[in-house]
């Protein structure tokens, strides 16, 4: 049963695999605004469960960004919990808190497990396998699968490599460790195709190029260039909102920027925020101040203000960490 307080029993990778073996019919839940780690981890876990003779449904409350849809298994992801199905276990992948699941009708009377790498995890499930020292949820899963000698097909390897790559900035971010690289190497040995994955991630649409220009035109700076800020207004979100997190790379790339902010229109007085940092600012603390969360170097939140007003409030908080 899902807890609303921090009451999850912490378990290790062996106990996590025992949970997978114990149950038969799984509901797999990802988070709103899904990223590569969430999509890849959920698809890989689905495929492994099926290979073990289990049943599994994957559900996301938001659309899958187009740039991740080359993972074949992603075509099986649903956007509502099937009313006619019953499950004997639910697994949350990459969710630090229950609210990140969105507005799904998730059964609360079955055993629950969260597999995650966010240090801010609220322990809302019965069981929690957490490794905050790992770069991605996929790193936990890959290690379990390799330890248990699970045979991984090509799409599963690609899904895990996508997940590892996107959450580590393709092994450029500070969360990358020798273990991250070891898991990536073993995935390539088993069939992951880095060139295939990169080709799909690097390609963009005409709307994507238009959006990039629009966002670039909003780029501005604060605190002597230490904070880079860009906007996605209503039109930009209509053009390519499904891939909105990609555009936070625009302010982050600028020399001298420590904290990058991308402010995204959601409603007239509701703004979604993507935060990134380069070296020393823990942006998860900034996000938590506004009710959000995430990683030390990559986090997000929502502020119930217009873009301009939200920027003003954000800057007041970010400067405390510079």
Coordinates of N, CA and C in Angstrom, one line a residue, residues 170-260:
X170 N 25.1 12.4 -21.4 CA 26.0 11.5 -22.1 C 27.4 11.5 -21.6
X171 N 27.4 11.3 -20.2 CA 28.6 11.0 -19.5 C 29.5 12.2 -19.3
X172 N 28.9 13.4 -19.4 CA 29.6 14.7 -19.2 C 29.3 15.3 -17.8
X173 N 28.1 15.0 -17.2 CA 27.7 15.6 -15.9 C 28.5 15.0 -14.8
X174 N 28.5 15.7 -13.7 CA 29.3 15.3 -12.5 C 28.8 14.0 -11.8
X175 N 27.5 13.6 -12.2 CA 27.0 12.4 -11.6 C 27.6 11.2 -12.2
X176 N 28.3 11.3 -13.3 CA 28.9 10.2 -14.0 C 30.1 9.6 -13.2
X177 N 30.0 8.3 -13.0 CA 31.1 7.6 -12.2 C 31.6 6.5 -13.1
X178 N 32.7 5.8 -12.6 CA 33.2 4.6 -13.3 C 32.1 3.6 -13.4
X179 N 31.3 3.5 -12.4 CA 30.2 2.5 -12.4 C 29.2 2.8 -13.5
X180 N 28.9 4.1 -13.7 CA 28.0 4.5 -14.8 C 28.6 4.1 -16.1
X181 N 29.9 4.3 -16.3 CA 30.5 4.0 -17.6 C 30.6 2.5 -17.8
X182 N 30.8 1.7 -16.7 CA 30.8 0.3 -16.7 C 29.5 -0.3 -17.2
X183 N 28.4 0.2 -16.6 CA 27.1 -0.2 -17.1 C 26.8 0.1 -18.5
X184 N 27.2 1.3 -19.0 CA 27.1 1.7 -20.4 C 27.9 0.8 -21.3
X185 N 29.1 0.5 -20.9 CA 30.0 -0.4 -21.6 C 29.3 -1.8 -21.8
X186 N 28.8 -2.3 -20.7 CA 28.2 -3.7 -20.7 C 27.0 -3.7 -21.6
X187 N 26.2 -2.6 -21.6 CA 25.0 -2.5 -22.4 C 25.4 -2.5 -23.9
X188 N 26.5 -1.8 -24.2 CA 27.0 -1.9 -25.6 C 27.4 -3.3 -26.0
X189 N 28.1 -4.0 -25.1 CA 28.5 -5.4 -25.3 C 27.3 -6.2 -25.6
X190 N 26.2 -5.9 -24.9 CA 24.9 -6.7 -25.1 C 24.0 -6.3 -26.2
X191 N 24.4 -5.2 -26.9 CA 23.6 -4.9 -28.1 C 23.1 -3.4 -28.2
X192 N 23.4 -2.6 -27.2 CA 23.0 -1.2 -27.3 C 23.8 -0.6 -28.5
X193 N 23.2 0.3 -29.2 CA 23.8 1.0 -30.4 C 23.9 2.5 -30.1
X194 N 25.1 3.0 -29.6 CA 25.2 4.4 -29.3 C 24.9 5.3 -30.5
X195 N 25.4 4.9 -31.7 CA 25.2 5.7 -32.9 C 23.7 5.8 -33.3
X196 N 23.0 4.7 -33.2 CA 21.6 4.7 -33.5 C 20.9 5.6 -32.5
X197 N 21.2 5.5 -31.3 CA 20.6 6.4 -30.2 C 20.9 7.8 -30.5
X198 N 22.1 8.2 -30.7 CA 22.5 9.6 -30.9 C 21.9 10.1 -32.1
X199 N 21.8 9.4 -33.2 CA 21.2 9.9 -34.4 C 19.7 10.2 -34.2
X200 N 19.0 9.5 -33.4 CA 17.6 9.8 -33.1 C 17.5 11.0 -32.2
X201 N 18.4 11.1 -31.2 CA 18.3 12.2 -30.3 C 18.7 13.6 -30.9
X202 N 19.6 13.5 -31.9 CA 20.2 14.7 -32.5 C 19.3 15.3 -33.5
X203 N 18.4 14.5 -34.1 CA 17.6 15.0 -35.2 C 16.5 15.8 -34.6
X204 N 16.0 16.8 -35.4 CA 14.9 17.7 -34.9 C 13.9 17.9 -36.0
X205 N 12.8 18.5 -35.7 CA 11.8 18.8 -36.7 C 11.8 20.2 -37.1
X206 N 11.1 20.6 -38.1 CA 11.0 22.0 -38.4 C 10.4 22.8 -37.3
X207 N 9.4 22.3 -36.6 CA 8.9 23.0 -35.4 C 9.9 23.1 -34.3
X208 N 10.8 22.1 -34.2 CA 11.8 22.2 -33.2 C 12.8 23.3 -33.5
X209 N 13.2 23.4 -34.8 CA 14.1 24.5 -35.1 C 13.5 25.9 -34.9
X210 N 12.2 26.0 -35.2 CA 11.5 27.3 -35.0 C 11.5 27.6 -33.5
X211 N 11.2 26.6 -32.7 CA 11.2 26.8 -31.3 C 12.5 27.1 -30.7
X212 N 13.6 26.5 -31.2 CA 14.9 26.8 -30.8 C 15.2 28.3 -31.0
X213 N 14.9 28.8 -32.2 CA 15.1 30.2 -32.5 C 14.3 31.1 -31.5
X214 N 13.1 30.7 -31.3 CA 12.2 31.5 -30.4 C 12.8 31.6 -29.0
X215 N 13.2 30.4 -28.5 CA 13.8 30.4 -27.1 C 15.1 31.1 -27.1
X216 N 15.9 31.0 -28.1 CA 17.2 31.7 -28.1 C 17.0 33.2 -28.1
X217 N 16.0 33.7 -28.7 CA 15.7 35.1 -28.8 C 15.3 35.6 -27.4
X218 N 14.9 34.8 -26.5 CA 14.5 35.2 -25.1 C 15.7 35.2 -24.1
X219 N 16.8 34.7 -24.6 CA 18.0 34.4 -23.7 C 18.5 35.7 -23.0
X220 N 18.6 35.7 -21.7 CA 19.1 36.9 -21.0 C 19.8 36.4 -19.7
X221 N 20.5 37.3 -19.0 CA 21.3 36.9 -17.9 C 21.1 37.8 -16.7
X222 N 21.5 37.2 -15.5 CA 21.5 37.9 -14.3 C 22.7 37.6 -13.5
X223 N 23.0 38.4 -12.4 CA 24.1 38.3 -11.5 C 25.4 38.1 -12.3
X224 N 25.7 39.1 -13.1 CA 27.0 39.1 -13.8 C 27.2 37.9 -14.7
X225 N 26.1 37.4 -15.2 CA 26.2 36.3 -16.2 C 26.2 34.9 -15.5
X226 N 26.1 34.9 -14.2 CA 26.1 33.5 -13.5 C 24.8 32.8 -13.7
X227 N 23.7 33.5 -14.0 CA 22.4 32.9 -14.2 C 22.0 33.2 -15.6
X228 N 21.7 32.1 -16.3 CA 21.1 32.3 -17.7 C 19.7 31.9 -17.7
X229 N 18.9 32.7 -18.4 CA 17.4 32.6 -18.3 C 16.8 32.6 -19.7
X230 N 15.9 31.7 -20.0 CA 15.2 31.7 -21.3 C 13.7 31.3 -21.0
X231 N 12.9 31.7 -22.0 CA 11.5 31.4 -21.9 C 10.9 30.5 -23.0
X232 N 9.9 29.8 -22.7 CA 9.1 29.1 -23.7 C 7.6 29.7 -23.4
X233 N 7.2 30.6 -24.3 CA 5.9 31.2 -24.1 C 4.8 30.3 -24.7
X234 N 3.6 30.7 -24.7 CA 2.5 29.9 -25.1 C 2.7 29.4 -26.5
X235 N 3.2 30.2 -27.4 CA 3.4 29.7 -28.8 C 4.5 28.7 -28.9
X236 N 5.6 28.9 -28.2 CA 6.7 28.0 -28.2 C 6.2 26.6 -27.6
X237 N 5.4 26.6 -26.6 CA 5.0 25.4 -26.0 C 4.0 24.7 -26.9
X238 N 3.2 25.5 -27.7 CA 2.4 24.8 -28.7 C 3.2 24.2 -29.8
X239 N 4.3 24.8 -30.2 CA 5.1 24.3 -31.2 C 5.8 23.0 -30.8
X240 N 6.4 23.0 -29.6 CA 7.3 21.9 -29.3 C 7.3 21.7 -27.7
X241 N 6.2 21.9 -27.1 CA 6.2 21.7 -25.6 C 6.5 20.3 -25.2
X242 N 6.2 19.3 -26.0 CA 6.4 17.9 -25.6 C 7.9 17.7 -25.4
X243 N 8.8 18.5 -26.0 CA 10.2 18.3 -25.8 C 10.8 19.5 -25.1
X244 N 10.0 20.1 -24.2 CA 10.4 21.4 -23.6 C 11.7 21.3 -22.8
X245 N 12.0 20.2 -22.1 CA 13.2 20.1 -21.3 C 14.5 20.2 -22.1
X246 N 14.4 19.9 -23.4 CA 15.6 20.0 -24.2 C 16.1 21.4 -24.3
X247 N 15.2 22.4 -24.2 CA 15.6 23.8 -24.5 C 16.3 24.5 -23.3
X248 N 16.4 23.8 -22.1 CA 17.1 24.4 -21.0 C 18.6 24.3 -21.3
X249 N 19.0 23.5 -22.3 CA 20.4 23.5 -22.7 C 20.9 24.8 -23.3
X250 N 20.0 25.7 -23.8 CA 20.3 26.9 -24.4 C 21.0 27.9 -23.4
X251 N 20.4 28.2 -22.3 CA 21.1 29.0 -21.3 C 22.3 28.3 -20.7
X252 N 22.2 27.0 -20.5 CA 23.3 26.2 -19.8 C 24.6 26.2 -20.6
X253 N 24.5 26.3 -21.9 CA 25.7 26.2 -22.7 C 26.6 27.5 -22.7
X254 N 26.1 28.6 -22.2 CA 26.8 29.9 -22.2 C 27.9 29.9 -21.2
X255 N 29.1 30.3 -21.6 CA 30.2 30.4 -20.8 C 29.9 31.4 -19.6
X256 N 30.3 30.9 -18.4 CA 30.1 31.7 -17.2 C 28.8 31.4 -16.5
X257 N 27.9 30.7 -17.1 CA 26.6 30.4 -16.5 C 26.7 29.3 -15.5
X258 N 26.4 29.5 -14.3 CA 26.4 28.4 -13.3 C 25.0 27.8 -13.2
X259 N 23.9 28.6 -13.2 CA 22.5 28.1 -13.1 C 21.8 28.6 -14.3
X260 N 21.2 27.6 -15.0 CA 20.3 27.8 -16.1 C 18.8 27.7 -15.8

